[in-house]
XYZ file of C-alpha atoms in Angstrom:
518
model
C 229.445 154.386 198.454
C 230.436 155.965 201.297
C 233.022 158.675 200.753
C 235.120 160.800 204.009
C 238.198 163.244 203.571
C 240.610 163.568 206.279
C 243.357 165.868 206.382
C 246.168 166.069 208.789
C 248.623 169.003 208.819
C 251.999 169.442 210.532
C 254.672 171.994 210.477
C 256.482 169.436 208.279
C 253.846 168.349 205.602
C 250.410 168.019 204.613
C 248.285 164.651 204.163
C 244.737 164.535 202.543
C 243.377 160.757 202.628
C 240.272 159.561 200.547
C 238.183 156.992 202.171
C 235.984 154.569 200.585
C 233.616 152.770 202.854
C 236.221 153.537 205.697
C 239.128 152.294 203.361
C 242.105 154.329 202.214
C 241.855 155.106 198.283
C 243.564 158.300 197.780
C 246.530 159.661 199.580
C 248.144 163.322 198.650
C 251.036 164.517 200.511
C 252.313 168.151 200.240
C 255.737 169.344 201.933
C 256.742 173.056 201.910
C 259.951 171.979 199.876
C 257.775 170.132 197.329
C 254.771 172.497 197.289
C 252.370 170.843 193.581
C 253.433 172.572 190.570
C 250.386 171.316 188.801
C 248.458 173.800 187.419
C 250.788 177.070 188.334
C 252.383 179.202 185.762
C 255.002 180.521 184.701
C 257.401 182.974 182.413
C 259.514 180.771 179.944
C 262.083 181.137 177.704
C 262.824 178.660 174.640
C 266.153 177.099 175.121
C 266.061 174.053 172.459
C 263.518 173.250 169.899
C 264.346 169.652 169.600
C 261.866 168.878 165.834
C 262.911 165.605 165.749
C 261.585 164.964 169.275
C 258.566 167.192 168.645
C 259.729 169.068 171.694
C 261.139 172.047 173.281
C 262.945 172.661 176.601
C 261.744 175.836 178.234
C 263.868 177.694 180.997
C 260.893 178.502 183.506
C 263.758 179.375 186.422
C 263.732 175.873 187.678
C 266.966 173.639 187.881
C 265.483 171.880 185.518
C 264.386 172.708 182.011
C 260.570 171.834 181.508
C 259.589 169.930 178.557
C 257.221 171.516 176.070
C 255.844 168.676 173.511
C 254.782 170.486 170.500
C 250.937 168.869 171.027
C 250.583 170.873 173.989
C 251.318 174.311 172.265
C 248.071 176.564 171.762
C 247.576 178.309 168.561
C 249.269 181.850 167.461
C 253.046 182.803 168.154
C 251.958 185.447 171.119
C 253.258 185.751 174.141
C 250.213 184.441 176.381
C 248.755 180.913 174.731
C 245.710 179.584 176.286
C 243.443 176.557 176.693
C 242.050 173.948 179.161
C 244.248 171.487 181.284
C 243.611 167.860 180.464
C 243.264 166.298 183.769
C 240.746 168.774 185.313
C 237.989 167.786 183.482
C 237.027 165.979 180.109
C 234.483 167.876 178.207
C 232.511 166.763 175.771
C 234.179 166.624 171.874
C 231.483 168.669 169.903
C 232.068 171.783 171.706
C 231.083 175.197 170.001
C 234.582 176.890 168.171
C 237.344 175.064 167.545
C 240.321 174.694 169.996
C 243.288 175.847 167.839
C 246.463 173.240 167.796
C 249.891 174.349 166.620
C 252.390 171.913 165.245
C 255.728 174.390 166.867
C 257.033 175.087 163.669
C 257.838 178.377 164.535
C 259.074 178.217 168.022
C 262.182 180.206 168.268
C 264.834 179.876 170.202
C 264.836 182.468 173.374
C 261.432 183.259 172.526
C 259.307 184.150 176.135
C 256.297 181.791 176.001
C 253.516 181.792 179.165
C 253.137 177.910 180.154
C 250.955 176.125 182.742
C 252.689 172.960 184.718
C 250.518 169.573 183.466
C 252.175 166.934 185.055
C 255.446 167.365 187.568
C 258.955 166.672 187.843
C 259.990 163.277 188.241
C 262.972 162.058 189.026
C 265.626 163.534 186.587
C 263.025 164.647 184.399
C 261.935 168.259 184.644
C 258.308 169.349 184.847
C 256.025 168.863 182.194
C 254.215 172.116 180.814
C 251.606 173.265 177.940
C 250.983 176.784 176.758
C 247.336 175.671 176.225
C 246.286 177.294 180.064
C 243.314 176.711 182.152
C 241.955 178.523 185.199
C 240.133 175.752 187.202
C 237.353 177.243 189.060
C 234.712 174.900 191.233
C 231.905 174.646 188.670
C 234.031 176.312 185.352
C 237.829 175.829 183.755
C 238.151 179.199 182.212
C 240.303 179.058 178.584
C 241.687 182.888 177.802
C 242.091 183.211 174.150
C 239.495 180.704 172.861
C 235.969 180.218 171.948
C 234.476 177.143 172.479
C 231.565 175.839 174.873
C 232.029 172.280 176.455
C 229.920 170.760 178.854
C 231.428 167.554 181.468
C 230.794 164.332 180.055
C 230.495 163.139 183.357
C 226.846 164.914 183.025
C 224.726 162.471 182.145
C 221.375 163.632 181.712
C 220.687 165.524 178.172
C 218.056 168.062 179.626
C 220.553 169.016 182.248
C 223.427 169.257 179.603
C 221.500 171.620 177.262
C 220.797 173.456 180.284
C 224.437 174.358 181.041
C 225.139 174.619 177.522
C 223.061 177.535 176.962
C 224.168 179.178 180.429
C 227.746 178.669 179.840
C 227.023 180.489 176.018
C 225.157 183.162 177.474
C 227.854 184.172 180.269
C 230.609 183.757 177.788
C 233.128 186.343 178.264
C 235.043 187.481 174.707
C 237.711 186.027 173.713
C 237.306 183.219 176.344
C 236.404 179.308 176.298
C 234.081 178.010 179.003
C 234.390 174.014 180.269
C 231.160 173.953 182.390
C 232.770 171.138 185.526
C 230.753 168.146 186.744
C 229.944 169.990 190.242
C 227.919 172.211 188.333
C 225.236 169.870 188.153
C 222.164 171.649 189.298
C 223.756 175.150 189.783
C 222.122 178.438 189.444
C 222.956 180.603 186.921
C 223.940 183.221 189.547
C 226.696 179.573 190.664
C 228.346 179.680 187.624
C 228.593 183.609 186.809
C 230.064 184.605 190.189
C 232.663 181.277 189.693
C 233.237 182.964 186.084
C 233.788 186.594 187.477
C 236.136 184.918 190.500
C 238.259 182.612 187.328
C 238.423 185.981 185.449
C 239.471 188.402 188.472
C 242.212 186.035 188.615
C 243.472 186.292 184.795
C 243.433 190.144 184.799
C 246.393 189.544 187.793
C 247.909 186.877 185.249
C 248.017 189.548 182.625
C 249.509 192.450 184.884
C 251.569 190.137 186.341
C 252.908 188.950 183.029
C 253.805 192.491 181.798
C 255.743 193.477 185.111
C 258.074 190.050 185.305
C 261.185 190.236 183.220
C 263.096 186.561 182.611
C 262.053 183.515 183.446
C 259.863 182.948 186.794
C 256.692 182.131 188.239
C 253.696 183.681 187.569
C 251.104 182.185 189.779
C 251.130 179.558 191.944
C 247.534 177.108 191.555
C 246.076 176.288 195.376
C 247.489 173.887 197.547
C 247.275 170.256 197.384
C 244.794 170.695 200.154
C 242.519 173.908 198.566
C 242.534 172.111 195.227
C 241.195 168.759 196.949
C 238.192 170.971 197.920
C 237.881 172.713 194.907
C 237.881 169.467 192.901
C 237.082 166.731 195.104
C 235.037 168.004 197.971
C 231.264 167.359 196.501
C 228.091 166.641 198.135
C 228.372 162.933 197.709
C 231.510 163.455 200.168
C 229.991 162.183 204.123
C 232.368 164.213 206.345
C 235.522 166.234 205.518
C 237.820 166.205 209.720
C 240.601 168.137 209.635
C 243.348 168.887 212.443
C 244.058 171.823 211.933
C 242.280 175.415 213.472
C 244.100 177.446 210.414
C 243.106 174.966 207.870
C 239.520 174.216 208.959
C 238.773 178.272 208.989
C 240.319 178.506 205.613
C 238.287 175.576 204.094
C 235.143 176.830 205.480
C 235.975 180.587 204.403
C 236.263 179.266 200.538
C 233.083 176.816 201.276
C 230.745 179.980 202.336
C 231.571 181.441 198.774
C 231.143 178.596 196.544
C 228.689 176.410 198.636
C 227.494 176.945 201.809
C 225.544 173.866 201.968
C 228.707 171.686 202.207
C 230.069 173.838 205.221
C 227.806 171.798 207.785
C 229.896 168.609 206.616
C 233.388 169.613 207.890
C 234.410 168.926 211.578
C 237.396 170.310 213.471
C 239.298 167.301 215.227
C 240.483 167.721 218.679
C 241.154 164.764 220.296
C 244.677 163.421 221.617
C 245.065 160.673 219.496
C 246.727 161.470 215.567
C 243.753 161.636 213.375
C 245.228 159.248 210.947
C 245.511 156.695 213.748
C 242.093 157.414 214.608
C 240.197 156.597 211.397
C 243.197 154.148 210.920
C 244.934 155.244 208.139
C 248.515 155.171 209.360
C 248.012 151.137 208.827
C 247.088 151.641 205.465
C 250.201 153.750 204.268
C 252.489 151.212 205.716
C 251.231 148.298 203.560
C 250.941 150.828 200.245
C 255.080 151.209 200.854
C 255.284 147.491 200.605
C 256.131 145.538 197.913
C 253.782 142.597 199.386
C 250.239 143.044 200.117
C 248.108 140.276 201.189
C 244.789 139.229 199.811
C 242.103 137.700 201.846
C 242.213 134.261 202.004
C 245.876 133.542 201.649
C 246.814 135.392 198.126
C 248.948 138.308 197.388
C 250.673 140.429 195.609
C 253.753 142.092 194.849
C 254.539 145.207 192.850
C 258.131 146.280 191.433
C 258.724 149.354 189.771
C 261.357 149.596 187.301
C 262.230 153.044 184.929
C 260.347 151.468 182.125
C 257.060 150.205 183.517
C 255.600 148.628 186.764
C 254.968 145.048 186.916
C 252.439 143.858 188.995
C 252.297 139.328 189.904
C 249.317 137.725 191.423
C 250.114 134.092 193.514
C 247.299 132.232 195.101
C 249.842 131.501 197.991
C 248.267 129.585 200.831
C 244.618 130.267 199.095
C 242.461 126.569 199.798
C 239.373 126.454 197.662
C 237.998 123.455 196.304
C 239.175 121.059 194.184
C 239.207 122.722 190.950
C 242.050 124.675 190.001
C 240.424 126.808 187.166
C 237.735 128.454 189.974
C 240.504 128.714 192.644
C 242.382 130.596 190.039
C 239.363 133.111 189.129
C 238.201 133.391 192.594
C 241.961 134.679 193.473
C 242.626 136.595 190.493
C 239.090 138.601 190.867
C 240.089 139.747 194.739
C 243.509 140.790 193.313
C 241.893 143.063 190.371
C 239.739 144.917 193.238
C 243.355 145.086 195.605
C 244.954 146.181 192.396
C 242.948 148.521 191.390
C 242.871 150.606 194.478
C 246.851 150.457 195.409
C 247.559 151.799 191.632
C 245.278 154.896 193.178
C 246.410 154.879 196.985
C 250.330 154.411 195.366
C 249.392 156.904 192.361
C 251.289 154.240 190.146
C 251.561 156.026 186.686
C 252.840 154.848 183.097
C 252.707 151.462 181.742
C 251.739 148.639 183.878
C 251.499 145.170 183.155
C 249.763 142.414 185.650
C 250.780 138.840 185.463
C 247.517 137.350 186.382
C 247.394 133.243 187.679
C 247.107 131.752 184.555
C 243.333 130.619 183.574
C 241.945 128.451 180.630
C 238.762 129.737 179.711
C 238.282 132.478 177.522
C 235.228 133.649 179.245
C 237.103 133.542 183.147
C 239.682 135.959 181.454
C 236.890 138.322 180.357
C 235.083 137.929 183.264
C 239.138 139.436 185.577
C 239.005 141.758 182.582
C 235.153 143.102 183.552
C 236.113 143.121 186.815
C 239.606 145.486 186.554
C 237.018 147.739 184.754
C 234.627 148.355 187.229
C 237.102 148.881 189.197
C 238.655 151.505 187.887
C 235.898 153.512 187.452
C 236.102 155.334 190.576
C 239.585 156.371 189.635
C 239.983 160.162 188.068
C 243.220 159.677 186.537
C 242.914 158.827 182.614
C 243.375 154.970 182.348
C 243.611 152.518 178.849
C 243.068 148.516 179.844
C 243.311 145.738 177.310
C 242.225 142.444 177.993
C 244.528 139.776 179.199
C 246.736 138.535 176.309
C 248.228 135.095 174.941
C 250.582 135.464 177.741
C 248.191 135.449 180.605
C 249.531 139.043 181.108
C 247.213 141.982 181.573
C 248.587 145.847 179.911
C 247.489 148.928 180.684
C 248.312 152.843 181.495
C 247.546 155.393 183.631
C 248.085 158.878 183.517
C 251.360 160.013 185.322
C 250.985 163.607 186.834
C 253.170 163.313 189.892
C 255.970 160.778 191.430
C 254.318 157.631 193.244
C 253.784 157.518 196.780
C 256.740 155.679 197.374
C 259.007 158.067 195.755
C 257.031 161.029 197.621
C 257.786 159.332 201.174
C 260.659 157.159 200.765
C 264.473 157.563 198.853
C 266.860 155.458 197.543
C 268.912 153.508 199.782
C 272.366 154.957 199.599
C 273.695 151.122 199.759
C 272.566 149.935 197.013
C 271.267 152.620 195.265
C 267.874 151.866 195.087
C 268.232 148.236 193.226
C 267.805 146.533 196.773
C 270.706 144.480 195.737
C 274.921 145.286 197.301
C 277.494 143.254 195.848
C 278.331 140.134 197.609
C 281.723 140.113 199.735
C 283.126 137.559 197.612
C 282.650 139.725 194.553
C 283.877 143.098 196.247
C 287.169 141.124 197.304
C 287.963 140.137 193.461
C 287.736 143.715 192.581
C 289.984 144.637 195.171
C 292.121 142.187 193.635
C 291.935 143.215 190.402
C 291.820 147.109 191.205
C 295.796 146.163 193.368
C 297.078 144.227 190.154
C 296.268 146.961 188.201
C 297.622 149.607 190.511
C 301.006 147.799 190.988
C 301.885 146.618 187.354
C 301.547 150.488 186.265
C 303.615 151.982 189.352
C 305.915 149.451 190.170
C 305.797 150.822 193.451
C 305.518 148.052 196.937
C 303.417 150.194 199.634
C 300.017 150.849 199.945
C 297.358 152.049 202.275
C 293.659 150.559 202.043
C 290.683 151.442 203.489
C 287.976 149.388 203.591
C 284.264 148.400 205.204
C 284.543 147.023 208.254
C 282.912 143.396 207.061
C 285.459 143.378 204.304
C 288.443 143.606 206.791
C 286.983 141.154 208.699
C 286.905 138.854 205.993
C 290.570 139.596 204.428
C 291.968 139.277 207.862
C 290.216 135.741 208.911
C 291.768 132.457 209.254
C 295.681 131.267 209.752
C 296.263 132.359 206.347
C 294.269 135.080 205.653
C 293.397 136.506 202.114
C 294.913 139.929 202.527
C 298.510 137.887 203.261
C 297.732 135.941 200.153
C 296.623 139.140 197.935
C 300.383 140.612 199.107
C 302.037 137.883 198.527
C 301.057 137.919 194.627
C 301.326 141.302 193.943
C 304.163 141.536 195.344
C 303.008 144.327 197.911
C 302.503 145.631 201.288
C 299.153 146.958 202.396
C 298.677 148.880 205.172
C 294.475 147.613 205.963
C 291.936 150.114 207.967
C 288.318 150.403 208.148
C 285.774 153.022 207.963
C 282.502 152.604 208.900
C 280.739 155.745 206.565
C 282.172 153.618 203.127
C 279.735 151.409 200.818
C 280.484 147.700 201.164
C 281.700 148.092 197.768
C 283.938 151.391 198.078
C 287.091 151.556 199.240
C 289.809 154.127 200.065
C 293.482 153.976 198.269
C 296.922 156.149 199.476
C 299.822 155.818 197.804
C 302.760 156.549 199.850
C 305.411 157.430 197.038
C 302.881 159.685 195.306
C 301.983 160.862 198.594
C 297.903 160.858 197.683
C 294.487 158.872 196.812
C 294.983 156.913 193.798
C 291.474 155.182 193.719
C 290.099 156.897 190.729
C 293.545 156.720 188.726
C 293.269 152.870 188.662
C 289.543 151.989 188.489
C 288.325 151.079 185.599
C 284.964 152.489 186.196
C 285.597 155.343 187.647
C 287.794 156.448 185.065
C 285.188 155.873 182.250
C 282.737 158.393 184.294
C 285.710 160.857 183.762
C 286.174 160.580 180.659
């Protein structure tokens, strides 16, 4: 498989897209105001220790408490508590020592804790942290505090394995765990010592930098999105790696010279005219991951709604024509949208719980055979991912691991209309709680004068026809209302001025609103 990184940078944000045989896969976007938290840490303090959540919230001088489940806290009650970050790299289980786990038992309450950020804030939630640290290098995650030897799973040959084993035990450093990384596949031992010595240069600033901050605060901040897409991502399998920008490209090829010169041929400077994105048409591609449709070939498609609880994900045939038989026309649809599927849940970064409402199909072995399918699918996919096979149902669960918001939320925001539902109240609706809002108002004050201010398109519609509904709405309450519009209100707010109390009364009488209050 073909494999290209492109990376465009602007004053205003960052974007590093994955190709796959010249089709967008990945897509990470980085914005000074939202620089990645993952992997930086920090200077906590215990605020709550919440035992019957298995949880603390640590103060890590965010707005936002971080949330500190008690199976990510590292063994011993010091101040610095170390081991290796989950989604960098899954070692193999029969490492050498023991990685000590800690049930939080002893957590106390303004105790100062060192945590590293695992997965970050989304939405209302705060960022996710462990005290169980890792220093990520390019062919080593360093551990401080631990003992053990692990070796990638993703290395598949045993000779090779062993190999790395017995470097990684050799160079060692006390008191220290050692994850030896996929990329080191192959490496000298000279490779992995001077990554070692670089991971360990940076923990002896960790520790100094530990003893000198007082309260709550950062510590150190992991690379970029775009530096840790090298580090991680950028691998000799990788065609090309373009990039737009002078500063960047010097930067990327200053880290390559250390850690691997031989990569530093495959990185090209873009210059022409024409965005980059445009150029290896990419721009196309983000447009259709922010819809809630996408087409299959051949007439299908999909749409995918997100809701707080889970994303749910329906295939159609929709104007698919295949032959006569239903059951094949079903598979031959459902198979395309497992592939589609499989690679917007990565372009999107669609975390959580996910279920997939396949077109229904009969056979037992056409539902293993989507099933197959979804799974070598998701192979190329480095998030951690659980599939089971399609149920009684017809409907398809599964997870994936949530580290960051989804695309959508990183580019787009709720619309301030409706809130993000995609749903306003009808006019008819809004006009009965008007209604309901002035009979309320005027059986409480007795009073016969009112000013209202309303949406334009709700004027129009109390004001229309030869007897119009605002005439009707005074003539049963028994009150005159003064009616203006204002363009900046919701079609569902309005504006109320009472003039014997001389002030807004909206809150006082709405039902809602006073329920917030109280």
């Amino acid at each position: 498989m073909k494999q290209d990184i492109i990376i465009n940078s602007t004053t205003s944000e960052t974007r590093i897209a994955l190709l796959e045989d010249d089709l967008l896969a990945e897509l990470f976007v980085e914005r000074p105001e939202t620089e990645r938290m993952v992997g930086s840490l920090y200077k906590g303090i215990v605020r709550k220790v919440m035992v019957g959540m298995s949880a603390a919230f640590v103060d890590i001088g965010l707005t936002q408490d971080a949330f500190l489940h008690f199976s990510d806290v590292g063994g011993g009650n010091e101040l610095i508590k170390l081991s290796h970050e989950p989604e960098i790299e899954q070692a193999e289980d029969d490492m050498d020592g023991q990685r000590r786990r800690w049930e939080g038992e002893d957590l106390k309450v303004g105790q100062d804790i060192l945590v590293q950020v695992i997965k970050e804030p989304i939405g209302r939630k705060g960022p996710r942290v462990s005290t169980q640290i890792a220093l990520p290098g390019r062919f080593i995650v360093l551990a401080p505090n631990e003992s053990f030897v692990g070796v990638s799973r993703k290395i598949m040959q045993f000779r090779e394995k062993r190999r790395l084993r017995q470097i990684a035990g050799k160079m060692r450093p006390k008191g220290f765990g050692l994850i030896v990384r996929t990329l080191a596949e192959g490496k000298s031992d000279a490779d992995l010592h001077n990554d070692v010595d670089r991971a360990m240069k940076v923990w002896r600033k960790i520790e100094s930098a530990v003893r000198s901050t007082k309260g709550a605060g950062l510590i150190y901040r992991d690379l970029t999105m775009a530096s840790s897409i090298i580090r991680d991502v950028f691998t000799p399998e990788v065609n090309s790696l373009v990039v737009d920008s002078r500063r960047l490209y010097r930067e990327i090829v200053s880290y390559l010279n250390d850690v691997s010169p031989n990569l530093t041929e495959k990185i090209k400077l873009y210059t022409d005219r024409l965005p980059i994105f445009d150029k290896f048409g990419i721009e196309t591609e983000i447009e259709k991951s922010l819809s809630r449709k996408i087409w299959l070939g051949g007439g299908g498609y999909i749409y995918f709604d997100a809701t707080e609880a889970l994303v749910a994900i329906d295939v159609n045939s929709g104007r698919f024509v295949g032959n006569k038989d239903h059951e094949e026309n079903s598979v031959k649809v459902n198979l395309k949208a497992a592939r589609e599927i499989c690679r917007q849940m990565r372009l999107r970064d669609i975390g959580g719980i996910i279920v997939i409402d396949f077109i229904d199909m009969a056979e037992e072995k056409n539902r293993r055979k989507v099933f197959d399918e979804m799974r070598k699918s998701m192979r190329m996919d480095r998030a951690k991912w659980d599939l089971a096979p399609i149920g009684p149902f017809g409907l398809m669960e599964m997870t994936r691991q949530r580290i960051r918001p989804s695309l959508v939320y990183s580019l787009r925001e709720p619309c301030p209309q409706c809130n993000g539902s995609g749903l306003v109240p009808s006019i008819e609706t809004v006009v009965t709680t008007f209604e309901r809002w002035i009979k309320r108002f005027t059986s409480q004050t007795r009073e016969h004068r009112l000013m209202l201010t309303v949406h334009p398109r709700i004027k129009t519609y109390l004001t229309g026809g030869l007897t119009s509904r605002i005439a009707r709405i005074m003539w049963t309450n028994r009150v005159f209302i003064t009616l203006n519009s204002e363009e900046t209100l919701k079609i569902d707010e309005f504006k109320a001025y009472s003039y014997k109390q001389k002030c807004d009364v909206t809150a006082q009488y709405s039902v809602g609103l006073q329920n917030q209050e109280d």
